[in-house]
């Protein structure tokens, strides 16, 4: 169906940070399939591990115990401090699980009409519940009636959340991205203070703090999960994108009371956490550890930010350059979606989100030389665009 405005290119293979089209032309991938291919393309160890699993067992269904799923759950629990995991196949499904979990938690407490606080500019997916939780009218328009039960507040505004706590007695959870991705790479001004504040409001009111780490998780911001920059731990966390390095997998993790809300029959997924997807998750986590890719994400993110800051110094049309590891946003003073095509013509794959923000999500394996090449390709394109579009 006609659901995508696609770029005029088809890729035949990939190696590391490079994608190749049918003519053999190489493109520098600074988007990673939207934060999915953290290991780059065709990582030899990942390919070998996943290929071997395909030869052994792909799927059996959750009617049976799945050893690979249990192993991945243990690993995720260990690196996150969470207690239990539900596996699904995508980010919106992981958030659907979080939303269902919060509602069930509310009903168990006797809250008849439970509501969840969500943020302006948030993105949580495109299923009915998750597009209703999303803070972007364009995502919602035409799909009314929306799912009810969400209260919206501005992002990075603790006071607004406290006001809701005073006003309402049926709130059961907050759903929030630690760094807003689709919304334009927004990082709270004082990330630790904001999330510590949210943690406190949740504790005082018996609410669940639910973090959507679908884009920010799995090493992208320099830690396994972005919440690990804040000194607190959420009750619920959703994952997907980078978790399977391209093999579809999502996960909803929970801790403490939240971990025991679901009982058999309350939620499920046919494919969720099957041997193939779980093995892809295990291999991804192993390689991130072995190759120190969290450390690399932090170092390369800071390197890229410094390079862009230097290159655009004094240019008033570049409003802000910000990054959390390899989630990088360059905000311009004007809409710039046409830069995606210009970059493509220059063999560079980027994204523009929230109309004015150039979004870069390079693979976690990117080397400094490749990062420099990314700068060398992007800076002149942006400078020319700003010149041409200035009066
Ligand atoms: C991409 C994304 C989603 C949706 O994930 P899908 O796999 O496309 O359903 C949800 N939340 C965040 C923060 C995302 O970036």
mmCIF file of C-alpha atoms and ligand atoms in Angstrom:
data_model
loop_
_atom_site.group_PDB
_atom_site.id
_atom_site.type_symbol
_atom_site.label_atom_id
_atom_site.label_comp_id
_atom_site.label_asym_id
_atom_site.label_seq_id
_atom_site.Cartn_x
_atom_site.Cartn_y
_atom_site.Cartn_z
ATOM 1 C CA UNK A 1 0.000 0.000 0.000
ATOM 2 C CA UNK A 2 0.975 3.580 -0.444
ATOM 3 C CA UNK A 3 2.205 4.123 3.122
ATOM 4 C CA UNK A 4 5.712 5.474 2.480
ATOM 5 C CA UNK A 5 7.306 8.329 0.597
ATOM 6 C CA UNK A 6 10.319 6.341 -0.516
ATOM 7 C CA UNK A 7 13.709 7.584 -1.672
ATOM 8 C CA UNK A 8 14.605 6.563 -5.245
ATOM 9 C CA UNK A 9 17.199 3.925 -4.431
ATOM 10 C CA UNK A 10 17.359 0.163 -3.790
ATOM 11 C CA UNK A 11 20.196 -1.447 -1.886
ATOM 12 C CA UNK A 12 21.591 -4.852 -2.726
ATOM 13 C CA UNK A 13 24.081 -5.417 0.050
ATOM 14 C CA UNK A 14 25.733 -3.805 3.009
ATOM 15 C CA UNK A 15 29.101 -4.012 4.747
ATOM 16 C CA UNK A 16 29.687 -2.168 8.021
ATOM 17 C CA UNK A 17 28.478 1.442 7.682
ATOM 18 C CA UNK A 18 28.215 1.131 3.877
ATOM 19 C CA UNK A 19 25.238 0.215 1.697
ATOM 20 C CA UNK A 20 25.605 -0.649 -1.992
ATOM 21 C CA UNK A 21 23.069 -0.106 -4.778
ATOM 22 C CA UNK A 22 22.697 -2.172 -7.965
ATOM 23 C CA UNK A 23 25.423 -0.115 -9.721
ATOM 24 C CA UNK A 24 27.865 -0.913 -6.934
ATOM 25 C CA UNK A 25 27.785 2.671 -5.644
ATOM 26 C CA UNK A 26 28.540 2.935 -1.916
ATOM 27 C CA UNK A 27 26.395 5.043 0.435
ATOM 28 C CA UNK A 28 27.476 6.056 3.933
ATOM 29 C CA UNK A 29 24.661 4.924 6.228
ATOM 30 C CA UNK A 30 24.135 7.564 8.932
ATOM 31 C CA UNK A 31 20.631 6.310 9.762
ATOM 32 C CA UNK A 32 21.054 2.551 10.461
ATOM 33 C CA UNK A 33 17.571 1.670 9.201
ATOM 34 C CA UNK A 34 16.299 4.165 11.804
ATOM 35 C CA UNK A 35 18.388 3.093 14.804
ATOM 36 C CA UNK A 36 18.150 -0.615 13.997
ATOM 37 C CA UNK A 37 21.486 -1.700 12.493
ATOM 38 C CA UNK A 38 23.716 -0.812 15.434
ATOM 39 C CA UNK A 39 26.219 -3.472 14.371
ATOM 40 C CA UNK A 40 26.266 -2.051 10.847
ATOM 41 C CA UNK A 41 25.456 -4.339 7.931
ATOM 42 C CA UNK A 42 26.488 -7.992 7.588
ATOM 43 C CA UNK A 43 28.454 -8.136 10.831
ATOM 44 C CA UNK A 44 30.341 -11.453 10.371
ATOM 45 C CA UNK A 45 29.818 -12.785 13.896
ATOM 46 C CA UNK A 46 26.143 -11.797 13.965
ATOM 47 C CA UNK A 47 25.556 -13.400 10.560
ATOM 48 C CA UNK A 48 27.249 -16.634 11.640
ATOM 49 C CA UNK A 49 25.324 -16.869 14.928
ATOM 50 C CA UNK A 50 21.927 -16.102 13.396
ATOM 51 C CA UNK A 51 22.552 -18.363 10.363
ATOM 52 C CA UNK A 52 23.400 -21.270 12.655
ATOM 53 C CA UNK A 53 20.187 -20.664 14.619
ATOM 54 C CA UNK A 54 18.113 -20.651 11.424
ATOM 55 C CA UNK A 55 19.573 -24.065 10.620
ATOM 56 C CA UNK A 56 18.641 -25.339 14.081
ATOM 57 C CA UNK A 57 15.247 -23.845 14.939
ATOM 58 C CA UNK A 58 13.375 -20.700 13.866
ATOM 59 C CA UNK A 59 10.017 -20.883 15.604
ATOM 60 C CA UNK A 60 8.039 -23.078 17.967
ATOM 61 C CA UNK A 61 5.437 -20.670 19.550
ATOM 62 C CA UNK A 62 5.080 -19.618 23.153
ATOM 63 C CA UNK A 63 3.078 -22.747 23.936
ATOM 64 C CA UNK A 64 6.493 -24.250 24.809
ATOM 65 C CA UNK A 65 9.567 -23.183 26.758
ATOM 66 C CA UNK A 66 12.100 -21.399 24.554
ATOM 67 C CA UNK A 67 15.676 -21.607 25.837
ATOM 68 C CA UNK A 68 16.973 -18.744 23.661
ATOM 69 C CA UNK A 69 14.163 -16.455 24.885
ATOM 70 C CA UNK A 70 14.966 -17.250 28.514
ATOM 71 C CA UNK A 71 18.663 -16.559 27.870
ATOM 72 C CA UNK A 72 17.914 -13.188 26.262
ATOM 73 C CA UNK A 73 15.531 -12.293 29.102
ATOM 74 C CA UNK A 74 18.257 -13.080 31.659
ATOM 75 C CA UNK A 75 20.773 -10.929 29.795
ATOM 76 C CA UNK A 76 18.342 -8.019 29.482
ATOM 77 C CA UNK A 77 17.458 -8.273 33.183
ATOM 78 C CA UNK A 78 21.139 -8.294 34.085
ATOM 79 C CA UNK A 79 22.098 -5.198 32.080
ATOM 80 C CA UNK A 80 18.952 -3.207 32.960
ATOM 81 C CA UNK A 81 18.192 -4.133 36.561
ATOM 82 C CA UNK A 82 14.638 -5.048 35.527
ATOM 83 C CA UNK A 83 13.027 -8.323 36.697
ATOM 84 C CA UNK A 84 10.924 -9.774 33.883
ATOM 85 C CA UNK A 85 10.470 -9.507 30.113
ATOM 86 C CA UNK A 86 7.613 -9.938 27.641
ATOM 87 C CA UNK A 87 8.732 -10.365 24.027
ATOM 88 C CA UNK A 88 6.923 -9.079 20.958
ATOM 89 C CA UNK A 89 7.988 -7.975 17.461
ATOM 90 C CA UNK A 90 8.183 -4.193 17.282
ATOM 91 C CA UNK A 91 8.293 -0.934 19.191
ATOM 92 C CA UNK A 92 4.599 -0.170 19.046
ATOM 93 C CA UNK A 93 3.829 -3.652 20.330
ATOM 94 C CA UNK A 94 6.270 -3.168 23.203
ATOM 95 C CA UNK A 95 4.424 0.045 24.093
ATOM 96 C CA UNK A 96 1.041 -1.678 23.692
ATOM 97 C CA UNK A 97 2.275 -4.158 26.312
ATOM 98 C CA UNK A 98 3.311 -1.264 28.597
ATOM 99 C CA UNK A 99 -0.072 0.429 28.171
ATOM 100 C CA UNK A 100 -2.010 -2.779 28.829
ATOM 101 C CA UNK A 101 0.200 -3.498 31.833
ATOM 102 C CA UNK A 102 -0.470 -0.016 33.273
ATOM 103 C CA UNK A 103 -4.233 -0.334 32.808
ATOM 104 C CA UNK A 104 -4.305 -3.782 34.411
ATOM 105 C CA UNK A 105 -2.157 -2.463 37.267
ATOM 106 C CA UNK A 106 -4.712 0.321 37.721
ATOM 107 C CA UNK A 107 -7.695 -1.998 37.704
ATOM 108 C CA UNK A 108 -5.968 -4.239 40.276
ATOM 109 C CA UNK A 109 -5.714 -1.130 42.487
ATOM 110 C CA UNK A 110 -9.417 -0.408 42.024
ATOM 111 C CA UNK A 111 -8.982 2.477 39.560
ATOM 112 C CA UNK A 112 -11.943 2.077 37.204
ATOM 113 C CA UNK A 113 -10.885 4.530 34.503
ATOM 114 C CA UNK A 114 -7.068 4.463 34.586
ATOM 115 C CA UNK A 115 -5.191 7.173 32.684
ATOM 116 C CA UNK A 116 -1.564 7.427 31.580
ATOM 117 C CA UNK A 117 0.405 10.681 31.393
ATOM 118 C CA UNK A 118 2.110 11.142 28.001
ATOM 119 C CA UNK A 119 4.205 13.942 26.532
ATOM 120 C CA UNK A 120 3.885 16.578 23.849
ATOM 121 C CA UNK A 121 6.032 15.714 20.785
ATOM 122 C CA UNK A 122 6.207 12.073 21.928
ATOM 123 C CA UNK A 123 6.327 9.183 19.462
ATOM 124 C CA UNK A 124 5.228 5.738 20.596
ATOM 125 C CA UNK A 125 4.112 4.020 17.384
ATOM 126 C CA UNK A 126 1.236 3.691 14.931
ATOM 127 C CA UNK A 127 -1.159 1.138 16.384
ATOM 128 C CA UNK A 128 -4.383 2.683 17.692
ATOM 129 C CA UNK A 129 -3.283 2.924 21.336
ATOM 130 C CA UNK A 130 0.267 4.032 20.561
ATOM 131 C CA UNK A 131 -0.728 6.664 17.998
ATOM 132 C CA UNK A 132 -3.187 7.969 20.593
ATOM 133 C CA UNK A 133 -0.265 8.193 23.067
ATOM 134 C CA UNK A 134 1.868 9.916 20.412
ATOM 135 C CA UNK A 135 2.031 13.712 20.673
ATOM 136 C CA UNK A 136 1.848 14.549 16.977
ATOM 137 C CA UNK A 137 -1.454 15.449 15.323
ATOM 138 C CA UNK A 138 -0.160 14.334 11.907
ATOM 139 C CA UNK A 139 0.199 10.765 13.200
ATOM 140 C CA UNK A 140 -3.341 10.822 14.590
ATOM 141 C CA UNK A 141 -5.275 12.751 11.945
ATOM 142 C CA UNK A 142 -7.900 10.666 10.183
ATOM 143 C CA UNK A 143 -7.847 7.837 12.697
ATOM 144 C CA UNK A 144 -10.322 9.230 15.206
ATOM 145 C CA UNK A 145 -11.871 8.152 17.482
ATOM 146 C CA UNK A 146 -8.561 7.873 19.325
ATOM 147 C CA UNK A 147 -8.051 5.526 22.239
ATOM 148 C CA UNK A 148 -8.947 7.400 25.421
ATOM 149 C CA UNK A 149 -7.096 7.304 28.723
ATOM 150 C CA UNK A 150 -4.123 9.562 28.001
ATOM 151 C CA UNK A 151 -3.354 12.897 29.679
ATOM 152 C CA UNK A 152 -0.853 15.038 27.802
ATOM 153 C CA UNK A 153 1.712 17.386 29.357
ATOM 154 C CA UNK A 154 4.729 19.278 27.959
ATOM 155 C CA UNK A 155 8.020 17.317 27.875
ATOM 156 C CA UNK A 156 10.748 18.255 30.347
ATOM 157 C CA UNK A 157 8.216 20.027 32.590
ATOM 158 C CA UNK A 158 8.091 18.389 36.019
ATOM 159 C CA UNK A 159 5.688 21.016 37.347
ATOM 160 C CA UNK A 160 3.071 20.075 34.731
ATOM 161 C CA UNK A 161 3.187 16.467 35.932
ATOM 162 C CA UNK A 162 2.825 17.574 39.554
ATOM 163 C CA UNK A 163 -0.238 19.621 38.604
ATOM 164 C CA UNK A 164 -1.864 16.520 37.074
ATOM 165 C CA UNK A 165 -1.135 14.629 40.302
ATOM 166 C CA UNK A 166 -3.035 17.329 42.247
ATOM 167 C CA UNK A 167 -5.933 17.463 39.809
ATOM 168 C CA UNK A 168 -6.586 13.758 39.076
ATOM 169 C CA UNK A 169 -6.883 10.618 41.146
ATOM 170 C CA UNK A 170 -7.116 8.078 38.327
ATOM 171 C CA UNK A 171 -3.607 8.367 36.861
ATOM 172 C CA UNK A 172 -1.683 5.077 37.030
ATOM 173 C CA UNK A 173 1.500 5.669 35.007
ATOM 174 C CA UNK A 174 3.751 8.031 33.041
ATOM 175 C CA UNK A 175 4.952 6.945 29.588
ATOM 176 C CA UNK A 176 7.981 8.945 28.436
ATOM 177 C CA UNK A 177 10.982 8.757 26.110
ATOM 178 C CA UNK A 178 14.285 9.523 27.897
ATOM 179 C CA UNK A 179 15.366 11.248 24.674
ATOM 180 C CA UNK A 180 12.653 12.141 22.149
ATOM 181 C CA UNK A 181 13.687 10.701 18.783
ATOM 182 C CA UNK A 182 11.001 11.301 16.137
ATOM 183 C CA UNK A 183 10.040 14.486 17.981
ATOM 184 C CA UNK A 184 13.419 16.034 17.033
ATOM 185 C CA UNK A 185 16.179 14.584 19.286
ATOM 186 C CA UNK A 186 15.070 16.448 22.402
ATOM 187 C CA UNK A 187 17.114 15.811 25.529
ATOM 188 C CA UNK A 188 15.789 17.159 28.858
ATOM 189 C CA UNK A 189 17.847 20.205 29.933
ATOM 190 C CA UNK A 190 18.838 18.444 33.142
ATOM 191 C CA UNK A 191 18.070 14.845 32.315
ATOM 192 C CA UNK A 192 18.966 13.403 35.729
ATOM 193 C CA UNK A 193 16.943 16.024 37.631
ATOM 194 C CA UNK A 194 13.885 15.603 35.388
ATOM 195 C CA UNK A 195 13.754 11.830 35.636
ATOM 196 C CA UNK A 196 14.570 11.827 39.345
ATOM 197 C CA UNK A 197 11.643 14.218 39.726
ATOM 198 C CA UNK A 198 9.340 11.965 37.694
ATOM 199 C CA UNK A 199 10.521 8.972 39.745
ATOM 200 C CA UNK A 200 9.606 10.804 42.938
ATOM 201 C CA UNK A 201 6.136 11.831 41.717
ATOM 202 C CA UNK A 202 5.499 8.225 40.643
ATOM 203 C CA UNK A 203 6.612 6.859 44.020
ATOM 204 C CA UNK A 204 4.504 9.369 45.954
ATOM 205 C CA UNK A 205 1.391 8.573 43.927
ATOM 206 C CA UNK A 206 1.802 4.856 43.294
ATOM 207 C CA UNK A 207 2.225 5.389 39.535
ATOM 208 C CA UNK A 208 4.414 3.314 37.221
ATOM 209 C CA UNK A 209 7.280 5.128 35.495
ATOM 210 C CA UNK A 210 7.363 3.665 31.975
ATOM 211 C CA UNK A 211 10.249 4.559 29.661
ATOM 212 C CA UNK A 212 10.025 4.142 25.907
ATOM 213 C CA UNK A 213 13.617 3.208 24.995
ATOM 214 C CA UNK A 214 12.705 1.817 21.584
ATOM 215 C CA UNK A 215 15.067 4.303 19.894
ATOM 216 C CA UNK A 216 17.402 5.295 22.757
ATOM 217 C CA UNK A 217 18.108 1.792 24.090
ATOM 218 C CA UNK A 218 20.679 -0.901 23.248
ATOM 219 C CA UNK A 219 23.817 1.209 23.541
ATOM 220 C CA UNK A 220 22.804 4.089 21.317
ATOM 221 C CA UNK A 221 23.315 6.876 23.873
ATOM 222 C CA UNK A 222 26.549 5.409 25.283
ATOM 223 C CA UNK A 223 24.915 3.334 28.028
ATOM 224 C CA UNK A 224 22.813 0.215 27.534
ATOM 225 C CA UNK A 225 19.710 2.308 28.179
ATOM 226 C CA UNK A 226 19.341 6.087 28.298
ATOM 227 C CA UNK A 227 17.732 5.919 31.761
ATOM 228 C CA UNK A 228 21.161 4.826 33.020
ATOM 229 C CA UNK A 229 22.308 8.446 32.636
ATOM 230 C CA UNK A 230 19.775 9.516 35.273
ATOM 231 C CA UNK A 231 20.483 7.532 38.454
ATOM 232 C CA UNK A 232 16.941 6.146 38.598
ATOM 233 C CA UNK A 233 15.320 2.978 37.291
ATOM 234 C CA UNK A 234 11.880 2.804 35.647
ATOM 235 C CA UNK A 235 9.158 0.285 36.509
ATOM 236 C CA UNK A 236 8.543 -0.566 32.861
ATOM 237 C CA UNK A 237 10.709 -0.155 29.746
ATOM 238 C CA UNK A 238 9.958 -0.838 26.098
ATOM 239 C CA UNK A 239 12.621 -1.881 23.567
ATOM 240 C CA UNK A 240 12.747 -2.816 19.893
ATOM 241 C CA UNK A 241 14.720 -1.202 17.013
ATOM 242 C CA UNK A 242 18.383 -1.983 17.856
ATOM 243 C CA UNK A 243 17.631 -5.103 19.903
ATOM 244 C CA UNK A 244 17.660 -7.595 17.006
ATOM 245 C CA UNK A 245 19.968 -5.732 14.577
ATOM 246 C CA UNK A 246 17.255 -6.031 11.913
ATOM 247 C CA UNK A 247 15.572 -9.268 12.932
ATOM 248 C CA UNK A 248 12.180 -8.034 14.193
ATOM 249 C CA UNK A 249 11.926 -8.151 17.982
ATOM 250 C CA UNK A 250 10.429 -5.968 20.690
ATOM 251 C CA UNK A 251 10.417 -6.298 24.451
ATOM 252 C CA UNK A 252 8.554 -4.899 27.421
ATOM 253 C CA UNK A 253 10.578 -5.150 30.638
ATOM 254 C CA UNK A 254 9.199 -4.630 34.127
ATOM 255 C CA UNK A 255 10.455 -4.436 37.678
ATOM 256 C CA UNK A 256 8.959 -5.010 41.121
ATOM 257 C CA UNK A 257 5.154 -5.029 41.343
ATOM 258 C CA UNK A 258 4.913 -4.206 37.628
ATOM 259 C CA UNK A 259 6.720 -7.451 36.771
ATOM 260 C CA UNK A 260 3.891 -9.580 38.184
ATOM 261 C CA UNK A 261 0.876 -7.754 36.720
ATOM 262 C CA UNK A 262 0.423 -10.017 33.691
ATOM 263 C CA UNK A 263 -0.784 -13.568 34.301
ATOM 264 C CA UNK A 264 -1.393 -16.303 31.687
ATOM 265 C CA UNK A 265 -4.050 -15.273 29.173
ATOM 266 C CA UNK A 266 -3.679 -11.510 29.701
ATOM 267 C CA UNK A 267 -1.252 -10.869 26.842
ATOM 268 C CA UNK A 268 0.602 -12.765 24.167
ATOM 269 C CA UNK A 269 2.260 -12.885 20.750
ATOM 270 C CA UNK A 270 2.635 -15.698 18.233
ATOM 271 C CA UNK A 271 6.119 -14.758 17.048
ATOM 272 C CA UNK A 272 7.292 -12.905 20.169
ATOM 273 C CA UNK A 273 10.732 -14.022 21.362
ATOM 274 C CA UNK A 274 10.997 -16.964 18.995
ATOM 275 C CA UNK A 275 14.361 -18.785 18.778
ATOM 276 C CA UNK A 276 15.504 -16.781 15.738
ATOM 277 C CA UNK A 277 14.618 -13.336 17.123
ATOM 278 C CA UNK A 278 15.922 -14.150 20.601
ATOM 279 C CA UNK A 279 19.231 -15.374 19.159
ATOM 280 C CA UNK A 280 19.540 -12.144 17.185
ATOM 281 C CA UNK A 281 19.022 -10.251 20.456
ATOM 282 C CA UNK A 282 21.589 -12.324 22.359
ATOM 283 C CA UNK A 283 24.159 -11.935 19.578
ATOM 284 C CA UNK A 284 23.556 -8.172 19.384
ATOM 285 C CA UNK A 285 24.141 -7.724 23.121
ATOM 286 C CA UNK A 286 27.235 -9.968 23.065
ATOM 287 C CA UNK A 287 28.830 -8.064 20.193
ATOM 288 C CA UNK A 288 28.066 -4.661 21.748
ATOM 289 C CA UNK A 289 29.915 -5.821 24.873
ATOM 290 C CA UNK A 290 32.835 -7.531 23.076
ATOM 291 C CA UNK A 291 33.497 -4.610 20.743
ATOM 292 C CA UNK A 292 32.916 -1.905 23.388
ATOM 293 C CA UNK A 293 30.266 -0.291 21.218
ATOM 294 C CA UNK A 294 28.665 1.689 24.057
ATOM 295 C CA UNK A 295 31.992 3.374 24.652
ATOM 296 C CA UNK A 296 32.317 3.942 20.906
ATOM 297 C CA UNK A 297 28.802 5.418 20.669
ATOM 298 C CA UNK A 298 29.652 7.938 23.369
ATOM 299 C CA UNK A 299 33.038 8.826 21.866
ATOM 300 C CA UNK A 300 31.819 9.091 18.257
ATOM 301 C CA UNK A 301 28.693 11.002 19.275
ATOM 302 C CA UNK A 302 30.796 13.578 21.077
ATOM 303 C CA UNK A 303 33.293 13.693 18.200
ATOM 304 C CA UNK A 304 30.507 14.344 15.683
ATOM 305 C CA UNK A 305 28.897 17.003 17.863
ATOM 306 C CA UNK A 306 32.267 18.788 18.231
ATOM 307 C CA UNK A 307 32.923 18.614 14.476
ATOM 308 C CA UNK A 308 29.486 19.999 13.572
ATOM 309 C CA UNK A 309 29.687 22.670 16.264
ATOM 310 C CA UNK A 310 33.027 23.821 14.822
ATOM 311 C CA UNK A 311 31.820 23.663 11.205
ATOM 312 C CA UNK A 312 28.650 25.698 11.869
ATOM 313 C CA UNK A 313 30.182 28.136 14.364
ATOM 314 C CA UNK A 314 28.648 31.594 13.959
ATOM 315 C CA UNK A 315 26.001 30.371 11.507
ATOM 316 C CA UNK A 316 22.736 31.742 12.893
ATOM 317 C CA UNK A 317 20.623 29.440 10.700
ATOM 318 C CA UNK A 318 21.909 26.469 12.717
ATOM 319 C CA UNK A 319 19.801 26.842 15.826
ATOM 320 C CA UNK A 320 21.157 24.006 17.926
ATOM 321 C CA UNK A 321 23.342 20.902 17.719
ATOM 322 C CA UNK A 322 22.639 18.235 20.321
ATOM 323 C CA UNK A 323 23.412 14.590 20.942
ATOM 324 C CA UNK A 324 23.054 11.766 23.392
ATOM 325 C CA UNK A 325 25.726 9.385 22.147
ATOM 326 C CA UNK A 326 24.828 8.532 18.566
ATOM 327 C CA UNK A 327 21.370 10.134 18.669
ATOM 328 C CA UNK A 328 22.314 13.377 16.976
ATOM 329 C CA UNK A 329 20.123 16.327 16.019
ATOM 330 C CA UNK A 330 21.113 19.422 14.044
ATOM 331 C CA UNK A 331 18.231 21.876 14.286
ATOM 332 C CA UNK A 332 17.963 24.505 11.562
ATOM 333 C CA UNK A 333 15.836 27.652 11.531
ATOM 334 C CA UNK A 334 13.815 26.433 8.526
ATOM 335 C CA UNK A 335 12.157 23.288 7.146
ATOM 336 C CA UNK A 336 14.849 21.146 5.537
ATOM 337 C CA UNK A 337 13.343 17.813 4.488
ATOM 338 C CA UNK A 338 14.769 18.275 0.964
ATOM 339 C CA UNK A 339 18.240 17.720 2.494
ATOM 340 C CA UNK A 340 17.474 13.995 2.554
ATOM 341 C CA UNK A 341 17.456 13.920 -1.267
ATOM 342 C CA UNK A 342 20.509 16.153 -1.598
ATOM 343 C CA UNK A 343 22.409 13.921 0.810
ATOM 344 C CA UNK A 344 21.301 10.814 -1.089
ATOM 345 C CA UNK A 345 22.651 12.324 -4.311
ATOM 346 C CA UNK A 346 25.936 12.735 -2.421
ATOM 347 C CA UNK A 347 25.854 9.087 -1.288
ATOM 348 C CA UNK A 348 24.935 9.865 2.299
ATOM 349 C CA UNK A 349 21.867 8.489 4.118
ATOM 350 C CA UNK A 350 20.340 10.852 6.682
ATOM 351 C CA UNK A 351 16.887 11.716 7.996
ATOM 352 C CA UNK A 352 15.015 14.924 8.773
ATOM 353 C CA UNK A 353 12.447 14.830 11.563
ATOM 354 C CA UNK A 354 10.145 17.444 13.110
ATOM 355 C CA UNK A 355 10.574 19.386 9.833
ATOM 356 C CA UNK A 356 13.690 21.294 10.881
ATOM 357 C CA UNK A 357 15.926 18.735 12.553
ATOM 358 C CA UNK A 358 18.583 16.750 10.688
ATOM 359 C CA UNK A 359 18.639 13.440 12.513
ATOM 360 C CA UNK A 360 21.687 11.195 12.463
ATOM 361 C CA UNK A 361 21.613 7.675 13.931
ATOM 362 C CA UNK A 362 24.804 6.071 12.590
ATOM 363 C CA UNK A 363 25.698 2.439 13.377
ATOM 364 C CA UNK A 364 27.365 2.003 16.780
ATOM 365 C CA UNK A 365 30.398 0.490 15.001
ATOM 366 C CA UNK A 366 31.234 3.721 13.140
ATOM 367 C CA UNK A 367 34.974 4.501 13.243
ATOM 368 C CA UNK A 368 36.414 7.979 13.678
ATOM 369 C CA UNK A 369 37.521 7.972 10.042
ATOM 370 C CA UNK A 370 33.981 7.113 8.925
ATOM 371 C CA UNK A 371 32.549 9.728 11.286
ATOM 372 C CA UNK A 372 34.895 12.279 9.730
ATOM 373 C CA UNK A 373 33.691 11.212 6.283
ATOM 374 C CA UNK A 374 30.121 11.761 7.454
ATOM 375 C CA UNK A 375 31.041 15.317 8.495
ATOM 376 C CA UNK A 376 32.885 15.918 5.216
ATOM 377 C CA UNK A 377 29.815 14.885 3.222
ATOM 378 C CA UNK A 378 27.110 16.548 5.313
ATOM 379 C CA UNK A 379 28.551 19.970 6.166
ATOM 380 C CA UNK A 380 28.895 21.341 2.605
ATOM 381 C CA UNK A 381 25.389 20.114 1.734
ATOM 382 C CA UNK A 382 23.879 21.931 4.704
ATOM 383 C CA UNK A 383 25.909 25.099 4.055
ATOM 384 C CA UNK A 384 24.847 25.207 0.401
ATOM 385 C CA UNK A 385 21.215 24.568 1.367
ATOM 386 C CA UNK A 386 21.296 27.434 3.868
ATOM 387 C CA UNK A 387 22.890 29.789 1.324
ATOM 388 C CA UNK A 388 20.417 28.931 -1.410
ATOM 389 C CA UNK A 389 17.365 29.192 0.838
ATOM 390 C CA UNK A 390 18.457 32.479 2.487
ATOM 391 C CA UNK A 391 17.145 35.668 0.905
HETATM 392 C C1 LIG B 1 10.265 3.751 16.296
HETATM 393 C C2 LIG B 1 9.676 4.003 17.629
HETATM 394 C C3 LIG B 1 8.505 3.343 18.038
HETATM 395 C C4 LIG B 1 7.721 2.427 17.128
HETATM 396 O O1 LIG B 1 8.446 1.291 16.801
HETATM 397 P P1 LIG B 1 7.900 0.337 15.605
HETATM 398 O O2 LIG B 1 8.853 -0.814 15.654
HETATM 399 O O3 LIG B 1 7.984 1.120 14.345
HETATM 400 O O4 LIG B 1 6.517 -0.030 15.959
HETATM 401 C C5 LIG B 1 8.053 3.574 19.323
HETATM 402 N N1 LIG B 1 8.698 4.406 20.150
HETATM 403 C C6 LIG B 1 9.818 5.059 19.790
HETATM 404 C C7 LIG B 1 10.494 5.957 20.769
HETATM 405 C C8 LIG B 1 10.337 4.895 18.517
HETATM 406 O O5 LIG B 1 11.423 5.566 18.136
#
